[in-house]
Amino acid sequence: AQTVTQSQPEMSVQEAETVTLSCTYDTSESDYYLFWYKQPPSRQMILVIRQDAYKQQNATENRFSVNFQKAAKSFSLKISDSQLGDAAMYFCAYPMNRDDKIIFGKGTRLHILP
Amino acid sequence: EAQVTQNPRYLITVTGKKLTVTCSQNMNHEYMSWYRQDPGLGLRQIYYSMNVEVTDKGDVPEGYKVSRKEKRNFPLILESPSPNQTSLYFCASRRLRNTEAFFGQGTRLTVV
């Protein structure tokens, strides 16, 4: 069965510094996608970044980038130049190819220290 | 504006009193789901629908019902709510299986 594991329940980073959030997953599927979602205090779920497993190049969206290691089944999120607005819960997510199921990790709460 | 709309955003109810949380999307998406979010557990899928009149159970379906009579609407029904259903609920939709999910703003439900 597919699983998604986020091993860091909470993290803190100084404003303007760089932080990396970890995510590992397990799947028997060969072609898939991975997402990082952000949930700020407003509770809204916001897509941060998407990685297509068939692409070797790591996805990047402005200050957000991923380190995707397919063989190791690792999908970490790097936030550069952290800002106060980055404080949120971050969820790693794996959408399964069948059904309409998205498997979420348990989340990492990120604190930004001014 | 493309969006998923959930109502209500907050709801306090008593044990056993039937309630419905509505969900509507304006993006003509095929797939819709309901999730519940609990501290330390992340988001868990309750029910999903891949088309009109097609629904199926997710990971935690006990105590919930859904219907998909129209493509845009996917209400969540709690026939007899219990305190263990106190949670934050999200409706989500997406166009295809491998595309991003769009989420509603969440419904904070408290059952006393």
Coordinates of C-alpha atoms in Angstrom, one line a residue:
Chain A
A1 CA 0.0 0.0 0.0
Q2 CA 1.1 3.5 -0.7
T3 CA 2.3 5.5 2.3
V4 CA 3.6 9.0 2.8
T5 CA 5.9 9.8 5.8
Q6 CA 6.9 13.2 7.1
S7 CA 9.3 12.6 9.9
Q8 CA 9.5 16.2 11.3
P9 CA 6.3 17.2 13.1
E10 CA 7.7 20.7 13.7
M11 CA 10.5 22.8 12.5
S12 CA 11.8 26.4 13.0
V13 CA 13.9 28.6 10.8
Q14 CA 15.3 32.1 11.1
E15 CA 13.8 34.6 8.7
A16 CA 15.8 34.8 5.4
E17 CA 17.4 31.4 6.0
T18 CA 16.9 28.2 4.1
V19 CA 14.9 25.2 5.5
T20 CA 14.3 21.7 4.1
L21 CA 11.2 19.7 4.9
S22 CA 11.5 15.9 4.5
C23 CA 9.1 13.5 2.9
T24 CA 9.4 9.9 2.0
Y25 CA 6.9 7.7 0.3
D26 CA 6.3 4.2 -0.7
T27 CA 4.6 3.0 -3.9
S28 CA 4.7 0.2 -6.4
E29 CA 3.5 2.5 -9.2
S30 CA 6.2 3.6 -11.8
D31 CA 4.6 6.7 -13.1
Y32 CA 3.1 9.2 -10.6
Y33 CA 3.1 12.7 -9.3
L34 CA 3.9 14.3 -5.9
F35 CA 2.8 17.5 -4.4
W36 CA 3.5 19.8 -1.5
Y37 CA 0.6 21.7 0.0
K38 CA 0.8 24.6 2.4
Q39 CA -1.9 25.2 5.0
P40 CA -1.5 28.7 6.7
P41 CA -3.6 29.7 9.8
S42 CA -6.5 30.5 7.5
R43 CA -6.8 26.7 7.0
Q44 CA -6.9 27.1 3.2
M45 CA -4.9 24.3 1.4
I46 CA -2.6 25.8 -1.2
L47 CA -0.6 24.0 -3.7
V48 CA 3.1 24.9 -3.4
I49 CA 4.8 22.7 -5.9
R50 CA 4.3 19.6 -8.1
Q51 CA 6.8 17.0 -9.3
D52 CA 6.2 14.6 -12.1
A53 CA 8.1 11.4 -11.4
Y54 CA 9.0 10.8 -15.0
K55 CA 10.9 14.1 -15.1
Q56 CA 14.5 14.0 -13.8
Q57 CA 14.7 17.7 -13.3
N58 CA 13.6 18.9 -9.8
A59 CA 10.7 21.3 -9.8
T60 CA 11.1 24.9 -8.8
E61 CA 8.6 27.6 -8.0
N62 CA 10.3 30.9 -7.0
R63 CA 11.8 30.3 -3.5
F64 CA 10.4 26.8 -3.3
S65 CA 12.2 23.8 -4.8
V66 CA 12.2 20.1 -4.4
N67 CA 14.9 17.5 -4.1
F68 CA 13.3 14.5 -5.8
Q69 CA 15.2 11.2 -5.4
K70 CA 13.1 8.6 -7.2
A71 CA 15.2 5.6 -6.3
A72 CA 15.2 6.5 -2.6
K73 CA 11.5 7.6 -2.8
S74 CA 12.4 10.9 -1.2
F75 CA 10.7 14.2 -2.0
S76 CA 11.9 17.0 0.2
L77 CA 10.9 20.7 0.0
K78 CA 13.4 23.5 0.2
I79 CA 12.3 27.0 1.1
S80 CA 15.0 29.6 0.4
D81 CA 15.0 33.1 1.9
S82 CA 12.3 32.2 4.4
Q83 CA 9.6 34.8 5.0
L84 CA 7.2 35.3 7.9
G85 CA 4.4 34.4 5.5
D86 CA 5.8 30.9 5.0
A87 CA 4.8 30.0 8.5
A88 CA 2.3 27.2 8.0
M89 CA 1.6 23.5 8.1
Y90 CA 3.1 21.7 5.1
F91 CA 1.8 18.5 3.7
C92 CA 3.4 16.1 1.3
A93 CA 0.9 14.4 -0.9
Y94 CA 0.8 11.4 -3.3
P95 CA -2.2 11.2 -5.7
M96 CA -2.8 7.6 -6.5
N97 CA -3.3 6.6 -10.2
R98 CA -6.5 4.7 -9.4
D99 CA -9.6 5.9 -7.7
D100 CA -9.5 9.5 -6.5
K101 CA -7.4 9.1 -3.5
I102 CA -4.6 11.4 -2.4
I103 CA -2.5 10.2 0.4
F104 CA -1.2 12.9 2.7
G105 CA 1.6 12.9 5.1
K106 CA 0.8 13.9 8.7
G107 CA 2.3 17.3 8.1
T108 CA 5.2 19.5 9.3
R109 CA 4.5 22.7 11.1
L110 CA 7.0 25.4 10.1
H111 CA 7.7 28.3 12.4
I112 CA 9.6 31.4 11.0
L113 CA 11.6 33.2 13.7
P114 CA 12.0 37.0 13.1
Chain B
E1 CA -13.1 32.7 -10.3
A2 CA -12.4 29.0 -10.1
Q3 CA -13.2 27.7 -6.7
V4 CA -14.6 25.0 -4.4
T5 CA -17.2 26.4 -2.0
Q6 CA -18.1 24.7 1.3
N7 CA -20.8 25.7 3.7
P8 CA -20.9 26.3 6.6
R9 CA -17.4 27.2 7.7
Y10 CA -18.2 26.6 11.3
L11 CA -20.8 24.3 12.8
I12 CA -21.6 23.3 16.4
T13 CA -24.2 20.6 16.8
V14 CA -25.5 18.1 19.3
T15 CA -25.0 14.3 19.2
G16 CA -27.6 12.6 16.9
K17 CA -28.8 15.7 15.1
K18 CA -28.5 15.1 11.3
L19 CA -26.5 17.7 9.4
T20 CA -25.3 18.3 5.9
V21 CA -22.2 20.1 4.7
T22 CA -22.5 21.4 1.2
C23 CA -19.7 21.5 -1.4
S24 CA -19.9 23.0 -4.9
Q25 CA -17.2 23.5 -7.6
N26 CA -17.4 25.6 -10.7
M27 CA -14.5 24.0 -12.6
N28 CA -16.5 21.2 -14.2
H29 CA -14.2 18.7 -12.4
E30 CA -14.9 15.0 -12.6
Y31 CA -13.4 14.0 -9.3
M32 CA -14.6 15.2 -5.9
S33 CA -13.6 14.0 -2.4
W34 CA -14.2 14.7 1.2
Y35 CA -11.4 14.6 3.8
R36 CA -11.2 15.1 7.5
Q37 CA -8.2 16.6 9.1
D38 CA -7.2 15.8 12.7
P39 CA -4.1 16.8 14.7
G40 CA -1.3 14.4 14.2
L41 CA -3.2 12.4 11.5
G42 CA -3.0 14.6 8.5
L43 CA -5.9 14.4 6.0
R44 CA -7.8 11.2 5.6
Q45 CA -10.2 10.6 2.8
I46 CA -13.8 9.9 3.8
Y47 CA -15.6 9.4 0.4
Y48 CA -14.9 10.2 -3.2
S49 CA -16.7 10.4 -6.5
M50 CA -15.3 10.0 -10.0
N51 CA -18.5 10.9 -11.8
V52 CA -22.2 11.7 -11.3
E53 CA -24.0 8.9 -9.4
V54 CA -20.6 7.2 -8.8
T55 CA -19.3 7.3 -5.2
D56 CA -17.0 5.1 -3.2
K57 CA -15.6 4.8 0.3
G58 CA -12.3 6.2 1.3
D59 CA -10.3 5.4 4.4
V60 CA -12.7 6.5 7.1
P61 CA -16.3 6.3 5.7
E62 CA -18.1 5.1 8.9
G63 CA -20.8 7.5 10.0
Y64 CA -20.9 9.5 6.8
K65 CA -22.9 9.5 3.6
V66 CA -22.5 11.4 0.3
S67 CA -24.3 11.9 -2.9
R68 CA -23.4 13.1 -6.4
K69 CA -26.6 13.9 -8.3
E70 CA -25.0 16.8 -10.2
K71 CA -21.4 17.2 -11.3
R72 CA -20.8 20.4 -9.4
N73 CA -22.2 19.3 -6.0
F74 CA -21.0 16.8 -3.5
P75 CA -22.7 17.1 -0.1
L76 CA -21.4 15.3 3.0
I77 CA -24.2 14.0 5.3
L78 CA -23.8 13.0 8.9
E79 CA -27.1 11.1 9.8
S80 CA -26.3 10.8 13.5
P81 CA -23.2 12.8 14.4
S82 CA -21.1 11.7 17.3
P83 CA -18.4 13.6 19.3
N84 CA -15.6 11.5 17.5
Q85 CA -16.7 13.3 14.3
T86 CA -15.5 16.6 15.6
S87 CA -13.0 17.6 13.1
L88 CA -12.0 19.9 10.3
Y89 CA -13.5 18.8 7.0
F90 CA -12.4 19.6 3.5
C91 CA -14.0 19.1 0.1
A92 CA -11.7 18.9 -2.9
S93 CA -12.1 18.5 -6.6
R94 CA -9.8 17.8 -9.5
R95 CA -10.0 17.4 -13.2
L96 CA -7.9 14.3 -13.7
R97 CA -6.3 11.8 -11.3
N98 CA -2.8 13.3 -11.7
T99 CA -3.7 16.9 -11.5
E100 CA -3.7 19.1 -8.4
A101 CA -6.7 19.1 -6.1
F102 CA -8.5 22.3 -5.4
F103 CA -9.8 22.5 -1.8
G104 CA -12.7 24.3 -0.2
Q105 CA -12.0 26.6 2.7
G106 CA -12.8 23.9 5.3
T107 CA -15.7 23.3 7.8
R108 CA -14.9 23.2 11.4
L109 CA -17.4 20.8 13.0
T110 CA -17.9 20.4 16.7
V111 CA -20.3 17.7 18.0
V112 CA -21.2 18.0 21.7

